[in-house]
Amino acid sequence: MKARVLTVAAMVVLASCASISREECLQGDWHAIGLRDGAAGERPDMQFERHQRQCAKVDVTPDRTEWQHGYDQGLPRFCTPLSGLEQGQRGRINRNLCPAELAAGFDEGHALGLREHAQRARVQNVLNEISSLQDRNSAVLAGLAAGEDTGQRAELRNNQSEILHLRLELGLERAALRRLEREVAEFRARAGG
């Protein structure tokens, strides 16, 4: 059973690595494929190489000129301030694909999105620390109820003190996140989203 699950998982991973379907290779609408890849912000050389490898399996050679023409037309759809914001919010790196005339807006959105992503991570980290200490306190209290006390009362006090400190920190981190969320909303309004 375990081997079967691993086989299925491997097939899913391999399928997700395929850049293009067999049918798309055979159909050969390289302009449309390039348009889609550009709009998705794929790295051009890497993506085209993936297409070449995938289509070689069915003896098809992709048309680089047509694909590149479509890619160049699709890339501006990706290189928008709102797309940059979304990429940053997902924690994705800026691959610097955008042409100079579009890069500034994309980069601004991306930087803001990354700040929001990082702030959300800080809030979550504090929540995780609080949860971990609360779990430990539950274990300590169970030990105390069972009559054990090998310094556990001191640990309980220390944990409670740390939880109070973390709750204050959490309030500050959440306030910083709310400020960023307002900044994101203002950015979206300015960018037309």
mmCIF file of C-alpha atoms in Angstrom:
data_model
loop_
_atom_site.group_PDB
_atom_site.id
_atom_site.type_symbol
_atom_site.label_atom_id
_atom_site.label_comp_id
_atom_site.label_asym_id
_atom_site.label_seq_id
_atom_site.Cartn_x
_atom_site.Cartn_y
_atom_site.Cartn_z
ATOM 1 C CA MET A 1 0.000 0.000 0.000
ATOM 2 C CA LYS A 2 2.787 2.400 0.968
ATOM 3 C CA ALA A 3 4.625 1.719 -2.326
ATOM 4 C CA ARG A 4 1.429 2.401 -4.251
ATOM 5 C CA VAL A 5 0.943 5.764 -2.510
ATOM 6 C CA LEU A 6 4.562 6.701 -3.255
ATOM 7 C CA THR A 7 4.136 5.725 -6.917
ATOM 8 C CA VAL A 8 1.004 7.856 -7.255
ATOM 9 C CA ALA A 9 2.748 10.774 -5.520
ATOM 10 C CA ALA A 10 5.724 10.471 -7.876
ATOM 11 C CA MET A 11 3.407 10.470 -10.893
ATOM 12 C CA VAL A 12 1.673 13.613 -9.648
ATOM 13 C CA VAL A 13 5.024 15.356 -9.149
ATOM 14 C CA LEU A 14 6.235 14.351 -12.603
ATOM 15 C CA ALA A 15 2.973 15.448 -14.201
ATOM 16 C CA SER A 16 3.201 18.819 -12.477
ATOM 17 C CA CYS A 17 6.695 19.264 -13.949
ATOM 18 C CA ALA A 18 5.360 18.916 -17.489
ATOM 19 C CA SER A 19 5.307 22.345 -19.076
ATOM 20 C CA ILE A 20 3.046 21.365 -21.911
ATOM 21 C CA SER A 21 0.718 18.531 -22.820
ATOM 22 C CA ARG A 22 1.299 16.000 -25.570
ATOM 23 C CA GLU A 23 -1.704 17.438 -27.422
ATOM 24 C CA GLU A 24 -0.311 20.968 -27.230
ATOM 25 C CA CYS A 25 2.987 19.752 -28.695
ATOM 26 C CA LEU A 26 1.187 18.089 -31.577
ATOM 27 C CA GLN A 27 -1.140 21.038 -32.141
ATOM 28 C CA GLY A 28 1.834 23.402 -32.205
ATOM 29 C CA ASP A 29 0.220 26.783 -31.516
ATOM 30 C CA TRP A 30 3.528 28.191 -30.276
ATOM 31 C CA HIS A 31 2.347 31.786 -30.309
ATOM 32 C CA ALA A 32 -0.523 30.969 -27.931
ATOM 33 C CA ILE A 33 1.746 28.853 -25.717
ATOM 34 C CA GLY A 34 4.290 31.686 -25.551
ATOM 35 C CA LEU A 35 1.504 34.164 -24.775
ATOM 36 C CA ARG A 36 0.370 31.986 -21.869
ATOM 37 C CA ASP A 37 3.924 31.534 -20.580
ATOM 38 C CA GLY A 38 4.638 35.271 -20.730
ATOM 39 C CA ALA A 39 1.391 36.116 -18.943
ATOM 40 C CA ALA A 40 2.335 33.588 -16.229
ATOM 41 C CA GLY A 41 5.761 35.191 -15.738
ATOM 42 C CA GLU A 42 7.702 32.051 -16.623
ATOM 43 C CA ARG A 43 11.455 32.349 -17.170
ATOM 44 C CA PRO A 44 11.756 32.295 -20.945
ATOM 45 C CA ASP A 45 14.833 30.111 -21.505
ATOM 46 C CA MET A 46 13.938 27.601 -18.825
ATOM 47 C CA GLN A 47 10.317 27.351 -19.937
ATOM 48 C CA PHE A 48 11.185 26.928 -23.613
ATOM 49 C CA GLU A 49 13.711 24.211 -22.715
ATOM 50 C CA ARG A 50 10.958 22.404 -20.771
ATOM 51 C CA HIS A 51 8.742 22.581 -23.858
ATOM 52 C CA GLN A 52 11.557 21.194 -26.003
ATOM 53 C CA ARG A 53 12.101 18.251 -23.658
ATOM 54 C CA GLN A 54 8.397 17.518 -23.368
ATOM 55 C CA CYS A 55 7.729 17.760 -27.107
ATOM 56 C CA ALA A 56 10.770 15.649 -27.979
ATOM 57 C CA LYS A 57 8.827 12.733 -26.495
ATOM 58 C CA VAL A 58 6.400 13.024 -29.430
ATOM 59 C CA ASP A 59 9.025 14.036 -32.031
ATOM 60 C CA VAL A 60 7.932 17.681 -32.209
ATOM 61 C CA THR A 61 10.323 20.626 -32.305
ATOM 62 C CA PRO A 62 8.822 23.833 -30.864
ATOM 63 C CA ASP A 63 8.992 26.994 -33.003
ATOM 64 C CA ARG A 64 11.133 29.349 -30.892
ATOM 65 C CA THR A 65 10.370 32.424 -33.015
ATOM 66 C CA GLU A 66 6.590 32.045 -32.733
ATOM 67 C CA TRP A 67 6.817 31.138 -29.069
ATOM 68 C CA GLN A 68 9.036 34.166 -28.296
ATOM 69 C CA HIS A 69 6.689 36.490 -30.170
ATOM 70 C CA GLY A 70 3.772 35.242 -28.052
ATOM 71 C CA TYR A 71 5.867 35.367 -24.883
ATOM 72 C CA ASP A 72 6.815 38.995 -25.538
ATOM 73 C CA GLN A 73 3.141 39.860 -26.005
ATOM 74 C CA GLY A 74 2.072 37.991 -22.859
ATOM 75 C CA LEU A 75 4.750 39.285 -20.497
ATOM 76 C CA PRO A 76 3.168 42.763 -20.070
ATOM 77 C CA ARG A 77 0.088 41.020 -18.632
ATOM 78 C CA PHE A 78 2.333 39.664 -15.888
ATOM 79 C CA CYS A 79 4.355 42.845 -15.380
ATOM 80 C CA THR A 80 1.678 44.900 -13.655
ATOM 81 C CA PRO A 81 1.790 46.475 -10.208
ATOM 82 C CA LEU A 82 -1.029 44.200 -9.013
ATOM 83 C CA SER A 83 0.709 41.095 -10.312
ATOM 84 C CA GLY A 84 3.867 42.183 -8.509
ATOM 85 C CA LEU A 85 1.830 42.637 -5.332
ATOM 86 C CA GLU A 86 0.327 39.155 -5.678
ATOM 87 C CA GLN A 87 3.715 37.554 -6.303
ATOM 88 C CA GLY A 88 5.125 39.256 -3.209
ATOM 89 C CA GLN A 89 2.148 38.286 -1.059
ATOM 90 C CA ARG A 90 2.810 34.665 -2.007
ATOM 91 C CA GLY A 91 6.441 35.067 -0.966
ATOM 92 C CA ARG A 92 7.752 34.518 -4.483
ATOM 93 C CA ILE A 93 11.035 36.021 -5.524
ATOM 94 C CA ASN A 94 11.218 38.776 -8.099
ATOM 95 C CA ARG A 95 12.753 37.131 -11.146
ATOM 96 C CA ASN A 96 13.340 40.512 -12.830
ATOM 97 C CA LEU A 97 11.581 39.499 -16.035
ATOM 98 C CA CYS A 98 9.788 42.768 -16.701
ATOM 99 C CA PRO A 99 10.980 45.221 -19.329
ATOM 100 C CA ALA A 100 12.320 48.526 -17.998
ATOM 101 C CA GLU A 101 9.151 50.474 -18.766
ATOM 102 C CA LEU A 102 7.051 48.072 -16.642
ATOM 103 C CA ALA A 103 9.569 47.024 -13.988
ATOM 104 C CA ALA A 104 9.103 49.959 -11.598
ATOM 105 C CA GLY A 105 5.375 49.324 -11.055
ATOM 106 C CA PHE A 106 5.829 45.568 -10.750
ATOM 107 C CA ASP A 107 8.763 46.007 -8.363
ATOM 108 C CA GLU A 108 6.832 48.441 -6.162
ATOM 109 C CA GLY A 109 3.925 46.019 -5.865
ATOM 110 C CA HIS A 110 6.253 43.088 -5.280
ATOM 111 C CA ALA A 111 8.147 44.843 -2.484
ATOM 112 C CA LEU A 112 4.892 45.771 -0.733
ATOM 113 C CA GLY A 113 3.557 42.230 -1.127
ATOM 114 C CA LEU A 114 6.751 40.767 0.320
ATOM 115 C CA ARG A 115 6.522 43.080 3.323
ATOM 116 C CA GLU A 116 2.954 41.920 3.960
ATOM 117 C CA HIS A 117 3.978 38.264 3.504
ATOM 118 C CA ALA A 118 6.831 38.667 6.003
ATOM 119 C CA GLN A 119 4.585 40.440 8.517
ATOM 120 C CA ARG A 120 1.994 37.664 8.302
ATOM 121 C CA ALA A 121 4.793 35.177 8.965
ATOM 122 C CA ARG A 122 5.886 37.168 12.045
ATOM 123 C CA VAL A 123 2.329 37.124 13.423
ATOM 124 C CA GLN A 124 2.104 33.377 12.801
ATOM 125 C CA ASN A 125 5.458 32.747 14.465
ATOM 126 C CA VAL A 126 4.358 34.534 17.630
ATOM 127 C CA LEU A 127 1.083 32.579 17.623
ATOM 128 C CA ASN A 128 3.061 29.343 17.252
ATOM 129 C CA GLU A 129 5.323 30.260 20.173
ATOM 130 C CA ILE A 130 2.316 31.027 22.375
ATOM 131 C CA SER A 131 0.669 27.747 21.386
ATOM 132 C CA SER A 132 3.842 25.792 22.116
ATOM 133 C CA LEU A 133 4.157 27.333 25.582
ATOM 134 C CA GLN A 134 0.479 26.688 26.306
ATOM 135 C CA ASP A 135 0.913 23.049 25.293
ATOM 136 C CA ARG A 136 3.935 22.771 27.571
ATOM 137 C CA ASN A 137 1.965 24.355 30.419
ATOM 138 C CA SER A 138 -0.797 21.777 29.950
ATOM 139 C CA ALA A 139 1.786 19.021 30.306
ATOM 140 C CA VAL A 140 3.263 20.706 33.404
ATOM 141 C CA LEU A 141 -0.183 21.076 34.981
ATOM 142 C CA ALA A 142 -0.912 17.413 34.291
ATOM 143 C CA GLY A 143 2.365 16.522 36.012
ATOM 144 C CA LEU A 144 1.530 18.709 38.990
ATOM 145 C CA ALA A 145 -1.931 17.149 39.251
ATOM 146 C CA ALA A 146 -0.235 13.753 39.365
ATOM 147 C CA GLY A 147 1.861 14.936 42.291
ATOM 148 C CA GLU A 148 5.098 15.581 40.375
ATOM 149 C CA ASP A 149 6.980 18.780 41.169
ATOM 150 C CA THR A 150 10.584 18.794 40.119
ATOM 151 C CA GLY A 151 10.865 22.488 39.413
ATOM 152 C CA GLN A 152 7.727 22.465 37.336
ATOM 153 C CA ARG A 153 6.066 25.303 39.250
ATOM 154 C CA ALA A 154 8.980 27.572 38.336
ATOM 155 C CA GLU A 155 8.720 26.459 34.705
ATOM 156 C CA LEU A 156 4.998 27.176 34.743
ATOM 157 C CA ARG A 157 5.600 30.705 36.094
ATOM 158 C CA ASN A 158 8.331 31.342 33.519
ATOM 159 C CA ASN A 159 6.119 30.094 30.703
ATOM 160 C CA GLN A 160 3.215 32.256 31.866
ATOM 161 C CA SER A 161 5.493 35.273 31.964
ATOM 162 C CA GLU A 162 6.768 34.507 28.467
ATOM 163 C CA ILE A 163 3.197 34.074 27.188
ATOM 164 C CA LEU A 164 2.285 37.526 28.532
ATOM 165 C CA HIS A 165 5.337 38.992 26.817
ATOM 166 C CA LEU A 166 4.439 37.213 23.566
ATOM 167 C CA ARG A 167 0.834 38.442 23.726
ATOM 168 C CA LEU A 168 2.122 42.017 23.910
ATOM 169 C CA GLU A 169 4.415 41.293 20.978
ATOM 170 C CA LEU A 170 1.491 39.738 19.104
ATOM 171 C CA GLY A 171 -0.542 42.916 19.548
ATOM 172 C CA LEU A 172 2.288 44.982 18.080
ATOM 173 C CA GLU A 173 2.785 42.573 15.175
ATOM 174 C CA ARG A 174 -0.946 42.528 14.409
ATOM 175 C CA ALA A 175 -1.039 46.344 14.486
ATOM 176 C CA ALA A 176 1.867 46.420 12.017
ATOM 177 C CA LEU A 177 -0.010 43.945 9.805
ATOM 178 C CA ARG A 178 -3.166 46.106 9.871
ATOM 179 C CA ARG A 179 -1.085 49.114 8.763
ATOM 180 C CA LEU A 180 0.350 47.079 5.910
ATOM 181 C CA GLU A 181 -3.110 45.838 4.921
ATOM 182 C CA ARG A 182 -4.268 49.472 4.688
ATOM 183 C CA GLU A 183 -1.209 50.282 2.593
ATOM 184 C CA VAL A 184 -2.009 47.327 0.319
ATOM 185 C CA ALA A 185 -5.630 48.501 -0.052
ATOM 186 C CA GLU A 186 -4.444 51.996 -0.989
ATOM 187 C CA PHE A 187 -1.960 50.508 -3.459
ATOM 188 C CA ARG A 188 -4.691 48.392 -5.044
ATOM 189 C CA ALA A 189 -6.931 51.447 -5.404
ATOM 190 C CA ARG A 190 -4.122 53.441 -7.053
ATOM 191 C CA ALA A 191 -3.204 50.531 -9.339
ATOM 192 C CA GLY A 192 -6.789 50.068 -10.461
ATOM 193 C CA GLY A 193 -7.530 46.813 -8.669
#
